[in-house]
Short mmCIF file of the C-alpha atoms (twelve columns), coordinates in Angstrom:
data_MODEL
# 
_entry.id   MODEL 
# 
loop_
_atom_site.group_PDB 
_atom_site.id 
_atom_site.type_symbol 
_atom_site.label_atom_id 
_atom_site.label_alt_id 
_atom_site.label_comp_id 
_atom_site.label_asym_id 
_atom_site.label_seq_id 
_atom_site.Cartn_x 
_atom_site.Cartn_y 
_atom_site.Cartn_z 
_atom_site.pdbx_PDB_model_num 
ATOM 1   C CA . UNK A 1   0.000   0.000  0.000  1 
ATOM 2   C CA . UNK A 2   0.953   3.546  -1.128 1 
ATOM 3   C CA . UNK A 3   1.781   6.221  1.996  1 
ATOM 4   C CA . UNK A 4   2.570   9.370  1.936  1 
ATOM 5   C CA . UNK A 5   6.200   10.751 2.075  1 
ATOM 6   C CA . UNK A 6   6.134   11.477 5.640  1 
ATOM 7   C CA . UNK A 7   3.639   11.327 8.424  1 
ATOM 8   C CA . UNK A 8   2.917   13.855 11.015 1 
ATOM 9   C CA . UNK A 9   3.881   13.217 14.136 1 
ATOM 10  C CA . UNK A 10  1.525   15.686 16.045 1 
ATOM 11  C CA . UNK A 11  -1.346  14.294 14.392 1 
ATOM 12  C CA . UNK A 12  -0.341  11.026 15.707 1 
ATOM 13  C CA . UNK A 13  -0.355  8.821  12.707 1 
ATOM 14  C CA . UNK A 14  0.171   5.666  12.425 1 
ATOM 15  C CA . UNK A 15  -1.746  4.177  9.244  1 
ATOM 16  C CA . UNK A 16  -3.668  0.443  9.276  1 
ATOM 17  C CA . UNK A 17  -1.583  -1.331 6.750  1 
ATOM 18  C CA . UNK A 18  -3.339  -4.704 7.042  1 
ATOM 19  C CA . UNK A 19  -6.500  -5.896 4.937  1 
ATOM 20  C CA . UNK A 20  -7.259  -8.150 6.867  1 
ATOM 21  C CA . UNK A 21  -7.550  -6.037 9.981  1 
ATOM 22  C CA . UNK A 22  -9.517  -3.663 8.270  1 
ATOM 23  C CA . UNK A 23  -11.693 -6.139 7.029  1 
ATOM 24  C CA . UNK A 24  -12.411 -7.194 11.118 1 
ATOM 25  C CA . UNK A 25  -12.675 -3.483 11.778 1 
ATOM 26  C CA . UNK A 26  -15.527 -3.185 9.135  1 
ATOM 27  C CA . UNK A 27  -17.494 -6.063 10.349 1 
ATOM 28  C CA . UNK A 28  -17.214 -5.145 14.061 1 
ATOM 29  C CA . UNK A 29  -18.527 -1.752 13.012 1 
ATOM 30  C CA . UNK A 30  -21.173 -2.817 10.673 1 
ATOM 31  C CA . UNK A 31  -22.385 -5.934 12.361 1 
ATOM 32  C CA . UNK A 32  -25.317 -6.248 10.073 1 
ATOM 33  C CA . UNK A 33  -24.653 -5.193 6.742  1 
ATOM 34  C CA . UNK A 34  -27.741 -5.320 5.712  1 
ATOM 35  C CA . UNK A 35  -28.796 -1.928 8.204  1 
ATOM 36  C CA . UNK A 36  -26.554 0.206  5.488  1 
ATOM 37  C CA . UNK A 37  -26.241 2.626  8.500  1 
ATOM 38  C CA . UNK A 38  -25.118 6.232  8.156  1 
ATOM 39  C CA . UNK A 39  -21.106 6.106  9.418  1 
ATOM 40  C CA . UNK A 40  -18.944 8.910  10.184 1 
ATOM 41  C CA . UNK A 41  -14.700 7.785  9.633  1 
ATOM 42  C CA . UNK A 42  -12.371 9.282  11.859 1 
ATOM 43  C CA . UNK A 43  -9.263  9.583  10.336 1 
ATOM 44  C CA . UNK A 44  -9.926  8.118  6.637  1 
ATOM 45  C CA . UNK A 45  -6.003  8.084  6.333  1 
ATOM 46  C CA . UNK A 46  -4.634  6.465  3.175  1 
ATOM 47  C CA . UNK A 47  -8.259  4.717  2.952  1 
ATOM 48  C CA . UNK A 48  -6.995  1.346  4.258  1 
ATOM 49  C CA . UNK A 49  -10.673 1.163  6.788  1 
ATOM 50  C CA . UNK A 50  -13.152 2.970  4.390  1 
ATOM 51  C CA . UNK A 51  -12.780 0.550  1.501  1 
ATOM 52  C CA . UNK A 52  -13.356 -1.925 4.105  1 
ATOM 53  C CA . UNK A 53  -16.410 0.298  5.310  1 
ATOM 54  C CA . UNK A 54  -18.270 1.111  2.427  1 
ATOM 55  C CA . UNK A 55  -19.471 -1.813 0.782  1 
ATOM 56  C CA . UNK A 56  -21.752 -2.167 4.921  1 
ATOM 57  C CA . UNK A 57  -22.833 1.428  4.737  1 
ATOM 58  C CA . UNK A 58  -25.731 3.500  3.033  1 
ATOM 59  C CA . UNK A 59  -23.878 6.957  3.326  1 
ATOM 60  C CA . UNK A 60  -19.797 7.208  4.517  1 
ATOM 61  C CA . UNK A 61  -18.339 10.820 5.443  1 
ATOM 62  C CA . UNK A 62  -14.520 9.873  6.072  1 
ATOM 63  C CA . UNK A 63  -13.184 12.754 7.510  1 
ATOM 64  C CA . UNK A 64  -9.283  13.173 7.334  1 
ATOM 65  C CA . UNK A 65  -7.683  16.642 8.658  1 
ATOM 66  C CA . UNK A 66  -4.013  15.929 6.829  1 
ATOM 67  C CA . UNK A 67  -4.971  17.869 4.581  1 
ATOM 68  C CA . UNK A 68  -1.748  16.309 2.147  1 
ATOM 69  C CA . UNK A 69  -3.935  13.118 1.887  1 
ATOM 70  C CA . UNK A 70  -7.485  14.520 0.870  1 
ATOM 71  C CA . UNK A 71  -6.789  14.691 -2.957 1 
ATOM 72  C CA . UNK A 72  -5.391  11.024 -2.962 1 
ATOM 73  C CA . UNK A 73  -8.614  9.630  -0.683 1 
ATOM 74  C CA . UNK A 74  -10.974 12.095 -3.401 1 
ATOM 75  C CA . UNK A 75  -9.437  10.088 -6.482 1 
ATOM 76  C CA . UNK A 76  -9.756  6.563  -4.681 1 
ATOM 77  C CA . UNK A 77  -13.414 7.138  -4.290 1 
ATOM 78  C CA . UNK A 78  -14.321 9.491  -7.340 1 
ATOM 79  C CA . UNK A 79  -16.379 6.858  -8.605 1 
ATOM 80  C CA . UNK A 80  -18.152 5.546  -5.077 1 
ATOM 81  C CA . UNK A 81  -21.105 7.822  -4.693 1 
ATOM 82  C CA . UNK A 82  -21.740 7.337  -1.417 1 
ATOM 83  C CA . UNK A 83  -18.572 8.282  -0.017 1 
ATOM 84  C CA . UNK A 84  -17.913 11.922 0.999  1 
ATOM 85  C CA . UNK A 85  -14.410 12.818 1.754  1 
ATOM 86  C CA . UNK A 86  -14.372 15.340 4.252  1 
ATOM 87  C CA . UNK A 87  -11.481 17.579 4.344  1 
ATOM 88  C CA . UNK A 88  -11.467 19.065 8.049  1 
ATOM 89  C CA . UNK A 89  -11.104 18.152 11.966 1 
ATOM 90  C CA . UNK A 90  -13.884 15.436 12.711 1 
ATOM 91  C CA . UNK A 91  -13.571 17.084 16.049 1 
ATOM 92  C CA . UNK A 92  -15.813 19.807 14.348 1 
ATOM 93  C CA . UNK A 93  -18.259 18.073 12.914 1 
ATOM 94  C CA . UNK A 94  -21.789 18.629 13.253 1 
ATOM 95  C CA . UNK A 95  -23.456 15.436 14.938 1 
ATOM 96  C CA . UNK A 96  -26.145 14.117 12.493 1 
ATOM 97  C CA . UNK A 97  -29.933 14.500 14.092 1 
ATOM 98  C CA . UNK A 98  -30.395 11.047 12.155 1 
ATOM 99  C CA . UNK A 99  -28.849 7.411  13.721 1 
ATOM 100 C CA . UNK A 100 -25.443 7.462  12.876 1 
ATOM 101 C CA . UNK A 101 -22.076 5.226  13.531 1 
ATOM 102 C CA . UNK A 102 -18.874 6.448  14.158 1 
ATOM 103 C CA . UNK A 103 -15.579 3.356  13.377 1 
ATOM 104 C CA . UNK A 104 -12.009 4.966  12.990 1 
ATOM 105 C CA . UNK A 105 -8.545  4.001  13.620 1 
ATOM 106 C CA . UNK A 106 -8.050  6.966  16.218 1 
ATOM 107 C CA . UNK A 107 -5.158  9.116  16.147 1 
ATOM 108 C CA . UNK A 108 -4.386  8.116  20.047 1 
ATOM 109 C CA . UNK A 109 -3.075  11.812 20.908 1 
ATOM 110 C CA . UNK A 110 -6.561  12.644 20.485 1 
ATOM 111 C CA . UNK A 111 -8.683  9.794  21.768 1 
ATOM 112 C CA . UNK A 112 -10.014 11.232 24.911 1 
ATOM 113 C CA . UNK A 113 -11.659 14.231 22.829 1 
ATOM 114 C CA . UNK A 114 -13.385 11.837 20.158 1 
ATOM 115 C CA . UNK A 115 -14.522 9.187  22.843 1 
ATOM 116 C CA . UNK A 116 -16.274 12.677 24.162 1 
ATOM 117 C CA . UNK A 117 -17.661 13.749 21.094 1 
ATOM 118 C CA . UNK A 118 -19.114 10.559 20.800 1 
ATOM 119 C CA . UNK A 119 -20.732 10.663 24.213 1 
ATOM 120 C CA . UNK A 120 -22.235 14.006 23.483 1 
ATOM 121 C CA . UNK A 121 -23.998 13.017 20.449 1 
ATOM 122 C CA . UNK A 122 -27.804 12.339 20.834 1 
ATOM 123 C CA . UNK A 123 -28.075 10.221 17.428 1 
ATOM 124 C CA . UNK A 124 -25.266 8.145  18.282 1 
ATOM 125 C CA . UNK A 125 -26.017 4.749  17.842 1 
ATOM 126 C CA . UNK A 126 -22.476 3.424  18.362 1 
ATOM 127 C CA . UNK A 127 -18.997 3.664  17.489 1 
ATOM 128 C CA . UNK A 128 -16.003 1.624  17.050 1 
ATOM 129 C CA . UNK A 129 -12.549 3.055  17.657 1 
ATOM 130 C CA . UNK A 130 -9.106  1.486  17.068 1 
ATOM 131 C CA . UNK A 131 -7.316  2.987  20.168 1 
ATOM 132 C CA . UNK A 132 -3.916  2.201  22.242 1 
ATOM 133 C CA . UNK A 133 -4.744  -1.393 24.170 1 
ATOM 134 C CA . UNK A 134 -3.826  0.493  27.190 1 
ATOM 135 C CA . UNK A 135 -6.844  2.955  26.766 1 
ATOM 136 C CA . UNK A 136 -9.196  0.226  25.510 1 
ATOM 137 C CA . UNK A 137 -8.425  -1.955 28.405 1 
ATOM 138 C CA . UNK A 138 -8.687  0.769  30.963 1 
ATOM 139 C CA . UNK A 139 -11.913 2.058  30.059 1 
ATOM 140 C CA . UNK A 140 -13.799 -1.246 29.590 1 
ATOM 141 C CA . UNK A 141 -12.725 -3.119 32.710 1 
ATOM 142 C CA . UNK A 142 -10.134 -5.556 31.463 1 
ATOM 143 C CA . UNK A 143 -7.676  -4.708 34.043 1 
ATOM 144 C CA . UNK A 144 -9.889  -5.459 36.701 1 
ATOM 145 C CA . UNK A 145 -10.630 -1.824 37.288 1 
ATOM 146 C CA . UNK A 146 -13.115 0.580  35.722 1 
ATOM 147 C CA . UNK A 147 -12.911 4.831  35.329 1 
ATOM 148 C CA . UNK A 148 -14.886 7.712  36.301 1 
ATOM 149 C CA . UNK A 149 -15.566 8.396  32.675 1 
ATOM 150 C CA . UNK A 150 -16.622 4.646  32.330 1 
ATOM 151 C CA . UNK A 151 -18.768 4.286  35.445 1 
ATOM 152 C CA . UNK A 152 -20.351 7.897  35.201 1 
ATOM 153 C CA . UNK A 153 -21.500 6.898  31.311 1 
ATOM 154 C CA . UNK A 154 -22.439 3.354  32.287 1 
ATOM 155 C CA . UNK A 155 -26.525 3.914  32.496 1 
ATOM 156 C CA . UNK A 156 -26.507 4.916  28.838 1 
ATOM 157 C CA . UNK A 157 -23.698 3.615  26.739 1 
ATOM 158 C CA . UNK A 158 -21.747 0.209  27.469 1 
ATOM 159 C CA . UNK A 159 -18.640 0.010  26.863 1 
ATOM 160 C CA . UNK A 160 -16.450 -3.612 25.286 1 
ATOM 161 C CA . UNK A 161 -12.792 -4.639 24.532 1 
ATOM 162 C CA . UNK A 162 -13.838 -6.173 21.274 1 
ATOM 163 C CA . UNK A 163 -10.575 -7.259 19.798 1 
ATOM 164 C CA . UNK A 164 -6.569  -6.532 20.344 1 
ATOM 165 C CA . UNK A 165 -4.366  -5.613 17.500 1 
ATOM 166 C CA . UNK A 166 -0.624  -6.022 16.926 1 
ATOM 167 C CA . UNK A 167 1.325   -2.819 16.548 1 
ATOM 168 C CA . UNK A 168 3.050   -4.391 13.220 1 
ATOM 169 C CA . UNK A 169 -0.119  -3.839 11.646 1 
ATOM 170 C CA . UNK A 170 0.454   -0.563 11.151 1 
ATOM 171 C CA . UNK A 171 3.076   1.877  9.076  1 
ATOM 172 C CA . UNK A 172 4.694   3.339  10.617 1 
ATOM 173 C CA . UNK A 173 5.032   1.246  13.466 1 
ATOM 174 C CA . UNK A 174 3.924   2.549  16.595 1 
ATOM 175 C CA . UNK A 175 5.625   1.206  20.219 1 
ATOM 176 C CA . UNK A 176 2.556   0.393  21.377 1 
ATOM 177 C CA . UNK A 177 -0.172  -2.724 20.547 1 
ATOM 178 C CA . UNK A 178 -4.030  -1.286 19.859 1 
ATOM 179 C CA . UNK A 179 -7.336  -2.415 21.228 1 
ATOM 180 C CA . UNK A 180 -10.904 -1.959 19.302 1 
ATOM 181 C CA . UNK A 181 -13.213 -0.064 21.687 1 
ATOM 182 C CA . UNK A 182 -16.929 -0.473 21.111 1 
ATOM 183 C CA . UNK A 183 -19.437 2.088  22.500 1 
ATOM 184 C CA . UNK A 184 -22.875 1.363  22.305 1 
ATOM 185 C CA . UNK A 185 -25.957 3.593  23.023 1 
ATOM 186 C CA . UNK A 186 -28.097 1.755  25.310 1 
ATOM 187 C CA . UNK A 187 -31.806 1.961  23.614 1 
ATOM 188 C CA . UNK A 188 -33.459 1.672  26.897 1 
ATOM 189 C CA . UNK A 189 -31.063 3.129  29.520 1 
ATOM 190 C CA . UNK A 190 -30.247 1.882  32.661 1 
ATOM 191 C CA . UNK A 191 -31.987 4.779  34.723 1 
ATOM 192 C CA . UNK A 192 -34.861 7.318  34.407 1 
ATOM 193 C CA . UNK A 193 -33.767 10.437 32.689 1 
ATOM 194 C CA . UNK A 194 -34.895 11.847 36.528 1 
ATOM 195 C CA . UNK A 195 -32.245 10.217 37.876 1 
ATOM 196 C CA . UNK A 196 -29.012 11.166 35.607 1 
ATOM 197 C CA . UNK A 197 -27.958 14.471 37.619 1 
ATOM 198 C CA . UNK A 198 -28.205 12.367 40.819 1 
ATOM 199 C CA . UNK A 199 -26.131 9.256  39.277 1 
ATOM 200 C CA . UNK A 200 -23.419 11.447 38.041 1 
ATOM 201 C CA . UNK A 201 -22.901 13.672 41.484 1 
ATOM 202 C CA . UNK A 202 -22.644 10.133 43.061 1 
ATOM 203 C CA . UNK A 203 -20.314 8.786  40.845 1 
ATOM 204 C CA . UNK A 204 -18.362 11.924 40.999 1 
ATOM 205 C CA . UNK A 205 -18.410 12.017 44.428 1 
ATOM 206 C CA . UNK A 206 -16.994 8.396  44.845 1 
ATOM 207 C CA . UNK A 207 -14.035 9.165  42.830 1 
ATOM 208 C CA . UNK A 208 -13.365 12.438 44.123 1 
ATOM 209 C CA . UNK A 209 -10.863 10.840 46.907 1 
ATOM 210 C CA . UNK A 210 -11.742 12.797 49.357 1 
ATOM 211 C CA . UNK A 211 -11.641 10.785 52.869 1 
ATOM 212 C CA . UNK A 212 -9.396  8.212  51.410 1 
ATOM 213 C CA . UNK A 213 -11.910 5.409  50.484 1 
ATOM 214 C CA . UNK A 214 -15.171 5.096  48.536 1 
ATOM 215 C CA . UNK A 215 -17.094 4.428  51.614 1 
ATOM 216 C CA . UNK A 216 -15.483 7.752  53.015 1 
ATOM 217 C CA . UNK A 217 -16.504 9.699  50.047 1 
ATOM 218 C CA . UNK A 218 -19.727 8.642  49.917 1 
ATOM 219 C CA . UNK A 219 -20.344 9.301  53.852 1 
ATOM 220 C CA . UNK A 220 -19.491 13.418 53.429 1 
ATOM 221 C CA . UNK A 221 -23.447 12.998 51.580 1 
ATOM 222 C CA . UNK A 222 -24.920 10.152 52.920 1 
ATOM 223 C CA . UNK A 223 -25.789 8.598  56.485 1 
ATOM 224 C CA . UNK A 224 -23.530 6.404  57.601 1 
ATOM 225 C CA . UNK A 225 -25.792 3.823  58.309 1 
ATOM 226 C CA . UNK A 226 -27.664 4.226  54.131 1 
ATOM 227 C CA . UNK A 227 -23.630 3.749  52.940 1 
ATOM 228 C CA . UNK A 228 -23.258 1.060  55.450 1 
ATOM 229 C CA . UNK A 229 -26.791 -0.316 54.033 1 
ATOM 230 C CA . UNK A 230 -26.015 0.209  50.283 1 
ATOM 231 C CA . UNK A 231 -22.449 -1.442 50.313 1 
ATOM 232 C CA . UNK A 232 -24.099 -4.759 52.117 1 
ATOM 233 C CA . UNK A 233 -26.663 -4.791 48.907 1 
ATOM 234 C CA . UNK A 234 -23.988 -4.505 46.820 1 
ATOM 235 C CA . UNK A 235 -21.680 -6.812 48.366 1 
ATOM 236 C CA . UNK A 236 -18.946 -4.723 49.067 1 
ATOM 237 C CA . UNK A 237 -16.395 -4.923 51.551 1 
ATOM 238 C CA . UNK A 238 -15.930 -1.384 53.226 1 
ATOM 239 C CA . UNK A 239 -12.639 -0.676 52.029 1 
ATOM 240 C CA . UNK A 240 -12.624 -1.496 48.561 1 
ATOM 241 C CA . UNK A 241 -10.754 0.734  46.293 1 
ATOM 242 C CA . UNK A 242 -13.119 2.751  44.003 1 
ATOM 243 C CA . UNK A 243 -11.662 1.604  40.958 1 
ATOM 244 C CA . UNK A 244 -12.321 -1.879 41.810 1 
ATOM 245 C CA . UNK A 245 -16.093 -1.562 41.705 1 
ATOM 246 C CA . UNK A 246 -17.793 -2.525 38.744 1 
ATOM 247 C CA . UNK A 247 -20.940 -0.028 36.727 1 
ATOM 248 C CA . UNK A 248 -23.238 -2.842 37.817 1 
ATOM 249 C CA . UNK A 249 -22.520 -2.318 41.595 1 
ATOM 250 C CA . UNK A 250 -22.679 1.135  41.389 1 
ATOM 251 C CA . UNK A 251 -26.417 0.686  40.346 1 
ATOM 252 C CA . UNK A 252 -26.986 -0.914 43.476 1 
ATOM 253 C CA . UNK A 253 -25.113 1.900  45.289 1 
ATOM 254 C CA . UNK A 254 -27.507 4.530  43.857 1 
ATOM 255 C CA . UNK A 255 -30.318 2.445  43.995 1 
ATOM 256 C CA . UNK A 256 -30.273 2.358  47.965 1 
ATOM 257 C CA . UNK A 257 -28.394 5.847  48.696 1 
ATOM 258 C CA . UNK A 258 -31.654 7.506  46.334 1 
ATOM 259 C CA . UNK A 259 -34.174 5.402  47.617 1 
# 
């Protein structure tokens, strides 16, 4: 595969250089290619991901900000009409009011702000991100311990480690292996839109660290006795880190505590 003369390092690219992967990357994004969903590409690169991609989707923007790579990813396509190759940050994109997909190998310097985008987008319907292993495992759970950003987002999106990938895959090759991150709008979510504000000041409030200990934390807004009550439904032990508590726990934390 072709690639451009040089890369930019502080636009962190590292291009998928593997059909095969971006074959897996396609399906795990399109599950059902017979939806023909509406997808949104971060980071079309050299195109390696939206060939893969197009042949599942009704309508494909691939958005790519190098701007040195637009003309080459506007000739590849010419001919596919339902391809739009957006020159431009994805990062300032309008969100579609329709159900849209978002699938992109993620420049990792900049995964935090699309993983945020995402979340902020009412017609999200899911998206599936190529991202350092490190970040993938962290923020679905696979080392055993689970984030604020994780937990707090829990009753409306869930969040899977859906494959690993091996760093050789890419050009040039980065230090690190990648993870595929899928994030998945829940269609009925796990609490009352009532109860959002509430969830996230609790979850906010456990990881704030402040008296040392989740049950601490908890305590400076609850009764003793309620945190004492909700970590026995739970089946927590009293000091157990706050990390180490899975979303599904933390349901039965609010459930009690807001009863």
């Amino acid at each position: 595969m072709a690639r451009p003369s040089h890369t930019s390092r502080a636009l962190s690219q590292n291009f998928l250089a593997d059909r095969a992967t971006a074959e897996h990357l396609a399906r795990l994004a399109v599950p059902l290619p017979g939806d023909r969903p509406l997808v949104l590409e971060v980071g079309a690169g050299q195109g390696a991901l939206t060939v893969a991609l197009a042949p599942r989707c009704r309508s494909l923007r691939a958005y790519e900000i190098d701007h040195r790579l637009v003309p080459g990813l506007r000739a590849r396509f010419r001919n596919v009409p339902h391809i739009d190759v957006v020159s431009g940050d994805f990062l300032r994109a309008r969100p579609p009011q329709e159900p849209f997909s978002v699938a992109g190998n993620v420049p990792y310097s900049r995964t935090a702000d699309i993983v945020a985008w995402c979340l902020r987008a009412p017609a999200l319907t899911d998206a599936t991100l190529l991202t350092q292993l490190e970040y993938a495992r962290k923020r679905t759970g696979d080392y055993g311990r689970w984030t604020l950003l994780t937990v707090r987002s829990w009753p409306r999106h869930e969040w899977r480690l859906v494959a690993r990938v091996g760093r050789t895959r890419f050009r040039p090759v980065p230090r690190v292996d990648a993870g595929v991150i899928r994030i998945e709008r829940r269609r009925t979510p796990l609490l009352a839109p009532v109860h959002h504000d509430g969830w996230r000041r609790l979850v906010e409030l456990g990881f704030s660290g402040v008296g040392g200990s989740l049950h601490a934390s908890l305590r400076r807004a609850h009764p003793r006795h309620r945190v004492d009550a909700a970590f026995r439904a739970a089946g927590l032990d009293r000091g157990v880190l706050v990390g180490e508590v899975p979303p599904e726990r933390w349901l039965t934390l609010h459930q009690v505590l807001t009863a």
